[in-house]
């Protein structure tokens, strides 16, 4: 089955919420940036410092944390030109930025391409207009589609950020969002559940009973189904779950929601369990031992946290024992 989350060596530089004039219902800029961040004028010094350290090969420089194309064009130029010497010298292999879909037009896409950007991650969050209104995103699903087309015209790869459990979504909107995202054929997707962060309108809605976040099990199931759908479409999922900054780990920072430091591992384990159950379905395995062959990188995910998948299989099918051995492909033998 394989792991989607390709390990790319990325040098992230945070421009915390520069260029973003919108306040989404779920957003706490300070917690999300984790206290990190820089200004465009300080990027050259940061690059000199970080790229002077041993890093084991070319890196991709990624400007995260804000709405990059919402910056003044001169600032965009200043930031990206600072990376050019390292691109030309081979220390940096590529450039990516994150931005809002409603701030990508043909001119913005041409500028990014000219300055060497190879990937743009769009904060779509949803492709359902009712959910976008409920979350005060300030853009529409059509804006996402237009942004993808503009970037494609310039040969720029597209990543989409999607969120589960947003206000106004009973589950159906997220499934429709996944299908709409598949139709757009992005190169990559990131998926994470909605968390209720302190000092946000969503936290107020939660306290007043107007919003119910997903439970952890619900979020894992929804993410598992989305992951499977994207895999079948040949679209790589590069992250499952929200990166929890140090500020988010502070007591009271996350008011509610399915926060988990290993959310991606839980989702992958759930999908492996489903695959294992499919292999055993309809077979006479009661009181017998089953040995699964699993690709080495996936053995841990197959086992699940604290071997929970193995225990679940043993309980569900009445097995005498379950063993896992690393090997090529995915198969099982019944003894």
XYZ file of N, CA and C in Angstrom, residues 54-319:
798
model
N 25.653 22.086 8.015
C 25.566 20.843 7.236
C 24.106 20.415 7.096
N 23.703 20.047 5.904
C 22.306 19.675 5.706
C 22.120 18.469 4.794
N 23.212 17.807 4.413
C 23.094 16.527 3.717
C 22.504 16.584 2.327
N 22.747 17.659 1.605
C 22.258 17.719 0.231
C 21.342 18.896 -0.004
N 20.924 19.099 -1.264
C 20.069 20.243 -1.599
C 18.762 20.238 -0.819
N 18.316 21.432 -0.493
C 17.077 21.608 0.252
C 16.047 22.340 -0.599
N 14.798 22.165 -0.233
C 13.744 22.989 -0.803
C 13.416 24.073 0.220
N 13.503 25.326 -0.186
C 13.148 26.437 0.700
C 11.656 26.701 0.550
N 10.968 26.726 1.685
C 9.514 26.906 1.682
C 9.154 28.100 2.553
N 8.407 29.032 1.992
C 7.938 30.184 2.747
C 6.501 29.920 3.173
N 6.342 29.687 4.476
C 5.069 29.296 5.059
C 4.549 30.384 5.992
N 3.314 30.161 6.441
C 2.785 30.942 7.554
C 1.953 32.136 7.173
N 1.813 32.393 5.897
C 1.034 33.568 5.532
C 0.465 33.466 4.140
N 0.125 34.585 3.601
C -0.462 34.675 2.262
C 0.579 35.325 1.369
N 1.475 34.494 0.810
C 2.656 35.036 0.146
C 2.297 36.000 -0.975
N 1.330 35.626 -1.810
C 0.996 36.505 -2.931
C 0.180 37.714 -2.500
N -0.174 37.777 -1.212
C -0.810 38.973 -0.668
C 0.206 40.025 -0.257
N 1.501 39.645 -0.220
C 2.547 40.628 0.045
C 2.656 41.597 -1.126
N 3.216 42.751 -0.851
C 3.518 43.687 -1.922
C 4.448 42.994 -2.925
N 4.205 43.150 -4.228
C 5.068 42.490 -5.219
C 6.561 42.753 -5.011
N 6.920 43.931 -4.531
C 8.330 44.226 -4.273
C 8.873 43.352 -3.149
N 8.031 43.089 -2.132
C 8.461 42.203 -1.048
C 8.597 40.769 -1.548
N 7.654 40.326 -2.384
C 7.768 38.983 -2.951
C 9.088 38.842 -3.704
N 9.391 39.851 -4.502
C 10.630 39.839 -5.277
C 11.839 39.800 -4.355
N 11.814 40.595 -3.307
C 12.930 40.670 -2.368
C 13.179 39.310 -1.715
N 12.108 38.669 -1.274
C 12.239 37.383 -0.596
C 12.778 36.313 -1.541
N 12.196 36.207 -2.719
C 12.569 35.120 -3.625
C 13.927 35.364 -4.280
N 14.272 36.610 -4.538
C 15.587 36.892 -5.098
C 16.690 36.543 -4.113
N 16.391 36.604 -2.818
C 17.401 36.259 -1.813
C 17.819 34.790 -1.909
N 16.935 33.957 -2.454
C 17.234 32.529 -2.563
C 17.985 32.209 -3.857
N 17.908 33.090 -4.845
C 18.443 32.777 -6.176
C 19.907 32.336 -6.164
N 20.815 33.002 -5.424
C 22.211 32.550 -5.449
C 22.379 31.103 -4.975
N 21.533 30.694 -4.030
C 21.638 29.328 -3.518
C 21.033 28.333 -4.503
N 20.032 28.758 -5.261
C 19.498 27.921 -6.331
C 20.554 27.708 -7.413
N 21.191 28.811 -7.807
C 22.194 28.727 -8.858
C 23.423 27.965 -8.401
N 23.722 28.018 -7.080
C 24.880 27.306 -6.547
C 24.612 25.858 -6.187
N 23.336 25.435 -6.254
C 23.007 24.043 -5.991
C 22.720 23.696 -4.545
N 22.852 24.662 -3.628
C 22.522 24.370 -2.232
C 21.015 24.224 -2.038
N 20.251 24.918 -2.850
C 18.789 24.853 -2.806
C 18.304 24.257 -4.126
N 17.409 23.267 -4.025
C 16.935 22.584 -5.228
C 15.669 23.204 -5.804
N 14.838 23.795 -4.928
C 13.566 24.324 -5.406
C 12.974 25.266 -4.373
N 11.907 25.934 -4.792
C 11.223 26.920 -3.950
C 9.733 26.618 -3.913
N 9.129 26.809 -2.729
C 7.676 26.724 -2.634
C 7.170 27.811 -1.711
N 5.919 28.207 -1.923
C 5.282 29.204 -1.067
C 3.871 28.738 -0.752
N 3.313 29.243 0.327
C 1.905 28.993 0.643
C 1.146 30.301 0.509
N -0.108 30.199 0.046
C -0.879 31.423 -0.167
C -2.369 31.112 -0.219
N -3.168 32.155 -0.306
C -4.612 32.025 -0.433
C -4.996 31.933 -1.907
N -6.019 31.134 -2.229
C -6.402 31.001 -3.638
C -6.942 32.285 -4.258
N -7.559 33.149 -3.445
C -8.116 34.376 -4.009
C -7.053 35.444 -4.253
N -5.793 35.134 -3.941
C -4.704 36.055 -4.234
C -3.779 35.485 -5.309
N -4.307 34.584 -6.130
C -3.549 34.057 -7.267
C -4.306 34.398 -8.542
N -3.679 35.216 -9.371
C -4.227 35.539 -10.681
C -3.110 35.324 -11.700
N -3.371 35.512 -12.989
C -2.307 35.262 -13.973
C -1.031 36.049 -13.708
N -1.162 37.309 -13.282
C 0.037 38.118 -13.028
C 0.841 37.557 -11.862
N 0.146 37.160 -10.792
C 0.836 36.596 -9.634
C 1.527 35.293 -9.999
N 0.853 34.453 -10.784
C 1.444 33.177 -11.187
C 2.677 33.395 -12.057
N 2.609 34.349 -12.962
C 3.771 34.648 -13.814
C 4.945 35.140 -12.974
N 4.660 35.978 -11.988
C 5.721 36.496 -11.120
C 6.407 35.356 -10.373
N 5.623 34.461 -9.792
C 6.192 33.338 -9.045
C 7.051 32.459 -9.942
N 6.550 32.168 -11.141
C 7.316 31.327 -12.062
C 8.633 32.000 -12.452
N 8.573 33.297 -12.716
C 9.780 34.025 -13.106
C 10.825 34.010 -12.003
N 10.387 34.008 -10.755
C 11.293 34.062 -9.613
C 11.694 32.675 -9.113
N 11.314 31.637 -9.847
C 11.832 30.304 -9.543
C 10.982 29.438 -8.653
N 9.745 29.838 -8.362
C 8.874 29.012 -7.516
C 8.385 27.807 -8.316
N 8.554 26.616 -7.747
C 8.139 25.388 -8.414
C 6.836 24.818 -7.864
N 6.507 25.170 -6.612
C 5.295 24.627 -5.982
C 4.588 25.723 -5.201
N 3.265 25.775 -5.339
C 2.441 26.679 -4.535
C 1.424 25.844 -3.785
N 1.391 26.008 -2.464
C 0.403 25.336 -1.627
C -0.740 26.308 -1.367
N -1.924 25.918 -1.811
C -3.104 26.769 -1.685
C -3.910 26.377 -0.453
N -4.189 27.353 0.396
C -5.033 27.103 1.562
C -6.495 27.105 1.163
N -6.923 26.029 0.530
C -8.325 25.928 0.102
C -9.220 25.658 1.297
N -8.821 24.710 2.147
C -9.535 24.244 3.343
C -10.835 23.529 3.005
N -11.640 24.081 2.134
C -12.871 23.417 1.696
C -13.162 23.836 0.262
N -13.895 22.982 -0.443
C -14.380 23.327 -1.775
C -15.898 23.323 -1.791
N -16.478 23.596 -0.624
C -17.921 23.716 -0.462
C -18.213 25.162 -0.072
N -18.971 25.866 -0.883
C -19.172 27.303 -0.643
C -19.891 27.598 0.665
N -20.818 26.742 1.072
C -21.515 26.989 2.341
C -20.548 26.893 3.519
N -19.653 25.928 3.469
C -18.652 25.803 4.530
C -17.699 26.985 4.499
N -17.292 27.419 3.329
C -16.391 28.562 3.219
C -17.015 29.825 3.809
N -18.314 30.008 3.607
C -19.006 31.147 4.207
C -19.060 31.000 5.724
N -19.403 29.803 6.187
C -19.520 29.565 7.635
C -18.198 29.767 8.358
N -17.086 29.518 7.674
C -15.778 29.663 8.300
C -15.139 31.026 8.034
N -15.844 31.877 7.302
C -15.361 33.229 6.992
C -14.034 33.204 6.240
N -13.927 32.279 5.307
C -12.684 32.152 4.559
C -12.438 33.338 3.634
N -13.501 33.932 3.124
C -13.309 35.088 2.252
C -13.008 34.741 0.813
N -13.175 33.478 0.442
C -13.035 33.099 -0.964
C -14.041 32.004 -1.271
N -14.179 31.666 -2.538
C -15.123 30.648 -2.976
C -14.381 29.446 -3.549
N -15.142 28.367 -3.798
C -14.555 27.200 -4.451
C -14.074 27.557 -5.849
N -14.805 28.442 -6.516
C -14.396 28.863 -7.859
C -13.050 29.575 -7.829
N -12.761 30.309 -6.740
C -11.459 30.959 -6.609
C -10.338 29.923 -6.581
N -10.591 28.812 -5.924
C -9.587 27.742 -5.867
C -9.346 27.186 -7.267
N -10.412 26.920 -7.978
C -10.293 26.371 -9.327
C -9.522 27.329 -10.236
N -9.827 28.616 -10.142
C -9.137 29.601 -10.985
C -7.648 29.667 -10.628
N -7.340 29.625 -9.338
C -5.938 29.675 -8.907
C -5.164 28.475 -9.441
N -5.764 27.291 -9.362
C -5.097 26.090 -9.867
C -4.799 26.240 -11.359
N -5.767 26.730 -12.117
C -5.574 26.899 -13.558
C -4.471 27.912 -13.857
N -4.445 29.020 -13.114
C -3.411 30.033 -13.327
C -2.016 29.460 -13.075
N -1.870 28.711 -12.014
C -0.570 28.128 -11.672
C -0.156 27.082 -12.694
N -1.116 26.275 -13.119
C -0.819 25.260 -14.132
C -0.323 25.895 -15.433
N -0.912 27.023 -15.788
C -0.505 27.714 -17.019
C 0.969 28.076 -16.987
N 1.507 28.284 -15.785
C 2.911 28.673 -15.638
C 3.805 27.490 -15.285
N 3.251 26.281 -15.312
C 4.054 25.092 -15.022
C 4.399 24.914 -13.556
N 3.609 25.512 -12.671
C 3.850 25.420 -11.227
C 3.015 24.292 -10.638
N 3.656 23.440 -9.844
C 2.929 22.372 -9.158
C 2.020 22.961 -8.083
N 0.918 22.257 -7.835
C -0.091 22.751 -6.892
C -0.273 21.755 -5.754
N -0.286 22.273 -4.534
C -0.687 21.507 -3.358
C -1.927 22.139 -2.765
N -2.862 21.321 -2.317
C -4.081 21.829 -1.686
C -4.089 21.464 -0.217
N -4.421 22.421 0.634
C -4.642 22.168 2.055
C -6.141 22.006 2.274
N -6.544 20.909 2.908
C -7.958 20.648 3.169
C -8.154 20.372 4.655
N -9.311 20.806 5.179
C -9.632 20.613 6.593
C -10.927 19.831 6.745
N -10.935 18.929 7.708
C -12.143 18.180 8.059
C -12.809 18.815 9.261
N -14.113 18.611 9.378
C -14.824 19.020 10.584
C -15.018 20.506 10.733
N -15.013 21.228 9.632
C -15.235 22.679 9.696
C -16.690 22.996 10.026
N -16.966 24.167 10.567
C -18.360 24.564 10.804
C -19.182 24.467 9.514
N -20.390 23.979 9.647
C -21.267 23.845 8.495
C -21.104 22.544 7.744
N -20.214 21.672 8.211
C -19.972 20.403 7.530
C -20.451 19.244 8.391
N -21.398 18.475 7.861
C -21.872 17.288 8.572
C -21.139 16.030 8.111
N -20.054 16.206 7.397
C -19.305 15.089 6.830
C -19.459 15.012 5.331
N -20.647 15.301 4.856
C -20.893 15.261 3.426
C -20.108 16.310 2.668
N -19.957 17.496 3.256
C -19.226 18.568 2.581
C -17.763 18.191 2.398
N -17.186 17.516 3.392
C -15.782 17.118 3.247
C -15.636 16.055 2.161
N -16.556 15.110 2.102
C -16.488 14.105 1.036
C -16.625 14.766 -0.327
N -17.514 15.742 -0.434
C -17.636 16.461 -1.712
C -16.368 17.257 -2.011
N -15.757 17.802 -0.988
C -14.504 18.532 -1.169
C -13.417 17.616 -1.704
N -13.334 16.418 -1.160
C -12.336 15.453 -1.635
C -12.562 15.158 -3.119
N -13.803 14.926 -3.505
C -14.089 14.628 -4.911
C -13.754 15.825 -5.805
N -14.081 17.022 -5.336
C -13.759 18.216 -6.113
C -12.246 18.404 -6.226
N -11.531 18.088 -5.151
C -10.069 18.190 -5.180
C -9.472 17.184 -6.153
N -9.997 15.967 -6.159
C -9.522 14.953 -7.105
C -9.701 15.457 -8.536
N -10.826 16.101 -8.799
C -11.100 16.603 -10.149
C -10.109 17.689 -10.564
N -9.559 18.419 -9.597
C -8.588 19.474 -9.906
C -7.189 18.919 -10.163
N -6.940 17.658 -9.786
C -5.671 16.980 -10.029
C -4.463 17.735 -9.481
N -4.465 18.113 -8.206
C -3.262 18.729 -7.639
C -2.146 17.689 -7.551
N -0.917 18.161 -7.476
C 0.196 17.227 -7.301
C 0.191 16.632 -5.899
N -0.183 17.443 -4.919
C -0.161 16.983 -3.534
C -1.355 17.542 -2.771
N -1.621 16.924 -1.612
C -2.694 17.366 -0.711
C -2.199 17.232 0.725
N -2.594 18.164 1.554
C -2.431 18.049 3.010
C -3.821 18.023 3.631
N -4.004 17.182 4.634
C -5.316 17.042 5.279
C -5.132 17.148 6.788
N -5.961 17.954 7.425
C -5.936 17.923 8.892
C -7.313 18.269 9.459
N -7.598 17.749 10.639
C -8.887 18.053 11.262
C -8.888 19.449 11.866
N -10.066 20.004 11.986
C -10.216 21.320 12.603
C -10.005 21.222 14.108
N -9.133 22.065 14.639
C -8.926 22.171 16.079
C -9.497 23.502 16.566
N -10.040 23.484 17.755
C -10.570 24.712 18.358
C -9.444 25.352 19.157
N -8.926 26.456 18.649
C -7.837 27.162 19.312
C -8.389 28.303 20.151
N -7.723 28.578 21.254
C -8.190 29.645 22.147
C -8.182 30.989 21.425
N -8.989 31.898 21.930
C -9.063 33.271 21.420
C -9.442 33.317 19.945
N -10.379 32.462 19.558
C -10.887 32.475 18.184
C -12.415 32.508 18.228
N -13.057 32.988 17.168
C -14.511 32.910 17.100
C -15.016 31.468 17.203
N -14.214 30.513 16.734
C -14.639 29.117 16.830
C -14.658 28.647 18.278
N -13.728 29.126 19.088
C -13.725 28.770 20.508
C -14.976 29.306 21.197
N -15.393 30.502 20.809
C -16.626 31.070 21.367
C -17.832 30.244 20.941
N -17.875 29.835 19.667
C -18.980 29.000 19.182
C -19.009 27.662 19.888
N -17.832 27.110 20.172
C -17.748 25.835 20.897
C -18.289 25.982 22.314
N -17.881 27.033 23.003
C -18.337 27.249 24.379
C -19.847 27.456 24.445
N -20.403 28.073 23.418
C -21.846 28.345 23.396
C -22.651 27.186 22.824
N -21.982 26.092 22.478
C -22.680 24.920 21.962
C -23.096 25.018 20.510
N -22.545 25.986 19.784
C -22.903 26.154 18.370
C -21.975 25.398 17.432
N -20.940 24.783 17.978
C -20.007 24.017 17.160
C -19.542 22.778 17.921
N -19.576 21.646 17.241
C -19.064 20.405 17.822
C -17.906 19.902 16.972
N -16.708 19.811 17.545
C -15.577 19.304 16.760
C -15.677 17.794 16.564
N -14.963 17.292 15.602
C -14.880 15.851 15.404
C -14.185 15.198 16.588
N -14.630 13.998 16.939
C -13.872 13.180 17.868
C -12.672 12.595 17.146
N -11.695 12.093 17.913
C -10.487 11.559 17.291
C -10.809 10.396 16.362
N -11.665 9.480 16.801
C -12.012 8.342 15.950
C -12.713 8.794 14.670
N -13.612 9.770 14.790
C -14.305 10.298 13.606
C -13.307 10.897 12.618
N -12.356 11.655 13.152
C -11.376 12.312 12.291
C -10.487 11.284 11.592
N -10.098 10.251 12.312
C -9.259 9.207 11.713
C -9.998 8.520 10.571
N -11.272 8.198 10.784
C -12.053 7.535 9.736
C -12.195 8.438 8.511
N -12.528 9.710 8.730
C -12.695 10.636 7.604
C -11.387 10.804 6.837
N -10.275 10.925 7.562
C -8.978 11.081 6.905
C -8.575 9.807 6.173
N -8.901 8.661 6.752
C -8.582 7.382 6.103
C -9.308 7.271 4.772
N -10.587 7.609 4.764
C -11.365 7.533 3.519
C -10.814 8.504 2.470
N -10.428 9.707 2.918
C -9.865 10.681 1.986
C -8.517 10.206 1.452
N -7.685 9.676 2.336
C -6.376 9.171 1.921
C -6.522 8.085 0.871
N -7.446 7.160 1.097
C -7.676 6.079 0.149
C -8.147 6.632 -1.200
N -9.029 7.611 -1.162
C -9.547 8.189 -2.409
C -8.429 8.879 -3.193
N -7.575 9.638 -2.494
C -6.488 10.318 -3.188
C -5.473 9.312 -3.729
N -5.198 8.259 -2.971
C -4.268 7.248 -3.469
C -4.792 6.602 -4.744
N -6.062 6.290 -4.755
C -6.646 5.663 -5.943
C -6.589 6.594 -7.142
N -6.605 7.905 -6.873
C -6.529 8.889 -7.960
C -5.082 9.222 -8.328
N -4.112 8.644 -7.621
C -2.709 8.915 -7.905
C -2.234 10.263 -7.415
N -2.891 10.800 -6.382
C -2.531 12.100 -5.813
C -1.872 11.870 -4.459
N -0.681 12.413 -4.288
C 0.103 12.142 -3.083
C -0.362 13.022 -1.917
N -0.575 12.399 -0.788
C -0.906 13.112 0.448
C 0.399 13.308 1.217
N 0.794 14.564 1.381
C 2.100 14.843 1.975
C 2.047 15.043 3.484
N 0.854 15.274 4.028
C 0.745 15.377 5.488
C -0.664 15.062 5.918
N -0.753 14.335 7.031
C -2.028 14.048 7.691
C -1.940 14.596 9.105
N -2.806 15.528 9.435
C -2.765 16.124 10.761
C -2.038 17.452 10.750
N -2.377 18.275 11.720
C -1.799 19.615 11.828
C -0.504 19.564 12.625
N 0.518 20.249 12.123
C 1.750 20.381 12.895
C 1.453 21.183 14.161
N 1.701 20.573 15.313
C 1.433 21.238 16.588
C 2.674 22.013 17.009
N 2.592 23.333 16.940
C 3.715 24.161 17.359
C 3.857 24.089 18.880
N 4.988 24.582 19.356
C 5.203 24.602 20.812
C 4.110 25.405 21.509
N 3.684 26.488 20.876
C 2.626 27.294 21.475
C 1.314 26.515 21.557
N 1.029 25.676 20.560
C -0.201 24.883 20.575
C -0.180 23.816 21.667
N 1.027 23.424 22.080
C 1.143 22.395 23.124
C 0.997 22.975 24.529
N 0.932 24.285 24.619
C 0.751 24.906 25.932
C -0.632 24.560 26.488
N -0.755 24.391 27.805
C -2.064 24.082 28.390
C -3.112 25.128 28.004
N -4.246 24.671 27.514
C -5.339 25.559 27.158
C -5.269 26.141 25.770
N -4.177 25.899 25.047
C -4.059 26.468 23.705
C -5.060 25.822 22.759
N -5.151 24.494 22.807
C -6.157 23.779 22.032
C -7.336 23.527 22.956
N -8.428 24.209 22.703
C -9.605 24.129 23.572
C -10.337 22.806 23.382
N -10.421 22.342 22.147
C -11.137 21.104 21.838
C -10.728 20.648 20.450
N -11.117 19.429 20.124
C -10.829 18.900 18.793
C -9.830 17.769 18.841
N -9.702 17.024 17.735
C -8.881 15.818 17.695
C -7.396 16.099 17.498
N -6.795 16.772 18.487
C -5.350 17.019 18.428
C -4.622 15.747 18.835
N -3.657 15.336 18.049
C -2.868 14.143 18.365
C -1.507 14.298 17.702
N -0.423 14.079 18.451
C 0.908 14.289 17.871
C 1.263 13.304 16.772
N 0.546 12.167 16.708
C 0.830 11.152 15.683
C -0.431 10.853 14.883
N -1.157 11.901 14.521
C -2.418 11.704 13.808
C -2.202 10.934 12.504
N -1.169 11.278 11.765
C -0.908 10.596 10.506
C -0.691 9.107 10.695
N 0.030 8.738 11.750
C 0.271 7.320 12.020
C -1.036 6.597 12.350
N -1.932 7.269 13.069
C -3.226 6.660 13.376
C -4.024 6.396 12.102
N -3.986 7.343 11.169
C -4.740 7.193 9.921
C -4.150 6.067 9.078
N -2.839 6.059 8.949
C -2.214 4.998 8.152
C -2.455 3.620 8.773
N -2.422 3.554 10.104
C -2.695 2.283 10.772
C -4.126 1.829 10.507
N -5.072 2.764 10.533
C -6.469 2.409 10.263
C -6.637 1.874 8.849
N -5.919 2.450 7.903
C -6.016 1.980 6.520
C -5.361 0.608 6.360
N -4.236 0.391 7.038
C -3.622 -0.934 6.998
C -4.537 -1.986 7.611
N -5.201 -1.638 8.698
C -6.118 -2.593 9.325
C -7.232 -2.962 8.349
N -7.759 -1.979 7.665
C -8.802 -2.240 6.673
C -8.287 -3.181 5.581
N -7.057 -2.958 5.118
C -6.474 -3.810 4.079
C -6.274 -5.234 4.592
N -5.809 -5.357 5.832
C -5.594 -6.689 6.408
C -6.914 -7.432 6.567
N -7.932 -6.723 7.016
C -9.250 -7.358 7.161
C -9.788 -7.835 5.820
N -9.510 -7.071 4.766
C -9.957 -7.474 3.432
C -9.278 -8.763 2.986
N -7.989 -8.906 3.323
C -7.275 -10.138 2.958
C -7.839 -11.363 3.675
N -8.288 -11.163 4.908
C -8.758 -12.299 5.703
C -10.239 -12.583 5.531
N -10.983 -11.626 4.992
C -12.438 -11.779 4.893
C -12.799 -13.041 4.103
N -13.696 -13.834 4.680
C -14.196 -15.030 4.008
C -13.291 -16.241 4.104
N -12.135 -16.106 4.749
C -11.216 -17.233 4.884
C -11.429 -17.946 6.219
N -11.139 -19.232 6.253
C -11.260 -20.040 7.469
C -9.968 -19.881 8.263
N -9.959 -18.891 9.146
C -8.725 -18.582 9.875
C -8.876 -18.739 11.384
N -10.047 -19.083 11.875
C -10.256 -19.197 13.328
C -9.273 -20.187 13.940
N -8.662 -19.756 15.042
C -7.709 -20.573 15.808
C -6.436 -20.886 15.023
N -6.145 -20.112 13.982
C -4.938 -20.338 13.206
C -4.013 -19.118 13.304
N -2.758 -19.334 12.924
C -1.778 -18.244 12.923
C -1.724 -17.625 11.531
N -1.662 -16.305 11.482
C -1.534 -15.598 10.215
C -0.239 -14.783 10.240
N 0.522 -14.912 9.156
C 1.767 -14.155 9.010
C 1.603 -13.172 7.854
N 1.710 -11.896 8.151
C 1.589 -10.854 7.125
C 2.979 -10.430 6.665
N 3.139 -10.315 5.359
C 4.337 -9.718 4.773
C 4.019 -8.270 4.424
N 4.843 -7.353 4.935
C 4.600 -5.923 4.787
C 5.903 -5.244 4.365
N 5.862 -4.285 3.444
C 7.086 -3.550 3.081
C 7.740 -2.942 4.323
N 9.068 -3.026 4.434
C 9.762 -2.571 5.658
C 9.373 -1.181 6.142
N 9.232 -0.168 5.258
C 8.899 1.170 5.788
C 7.519 1.249 6.441
N 6.669 0.237 6.167
C 5.282 0.304 6.631
C 4.976 -0.622 7.807
N 5.994 -1.337 8.278
C 5.746 -2.322 9.339
C 5.166 -1.668 10.584
N 5.750 -0.528 10.983
C 5.273 0.141 12.202
C 3.822 0.580 12.052
N 3.490 1.182 10.909
C 2.109 1.615 10.684
C 1.165 0.418 10.628
N 1.615 -0.681 10.038
C 0.764 -1.871 9.974
C 0.448 -2.375 11.380
N 1.433 -2.400 12.238
C 1.213 -2.882 13.604
C 0.256 -1.978 14.375
N 0.285 -0.674 14.080
C -0.520 0.269 14.841
C 0.167 0.628 16.141
N -0.345 1.646 16.796
C 0.264 2.070 18.058
C 0.149 0.960 19.091
N 1.290 0.626 19.677
C 1.363 -0.428 20.701
C 0.735 -1.738 20.201
N 0.944 -2.031 18.900
C 0.472 -3.281 18.287
C -1.042 -3.453 18.322
N -1.766 -2.350 18.354
C -3.220 -2.442 18.468
C -3.837 -3.133 17.252
N -3.284 -2.928 16.059
C -3.846 -3.590 14.878
C -3.749 -5.107 14.986
N -2.633 -5.601 15.506
C -2.468 -7.047 15.631
C -3.475 -7.622 16.622
N -3.691 -6.912 17.705
C -4.681 -7.381 18.685
C -6.084 -7.326 18.097
N -6.375 -6.275 17.332
C -7.707 -6.147 16.728
C -7.968 -7.290 15.748
N -6.972 -7.631 14.941
C -7.135 -8.744 14.000
C -7.329 -10.064 14.736
N -6.576 -10.232 15.797
C -6.693 -11.482 16.568
C -8.079 -11.617 17.181
N -8.602 -10.503 17.707
C -9.939 -10.533 18.301
C -11.013 -10.758 17.235
N -10.930 -10.011 16.135
C -11.996 -10.036 15.126
C -12.109 -11.379 14.426
N -10.979 -12.036 14.204
C -10.997 -13.272 13.420
C -10.699 -14.520 14.257
N -10.559 -14.340 15.585
C -10.312 -15.493 16.454
C -9.003 -16.182 16.160
N -7.972 -15.416 15.804
C -6.682 -15.996 15.429
C -5.915 -16.463 16.662
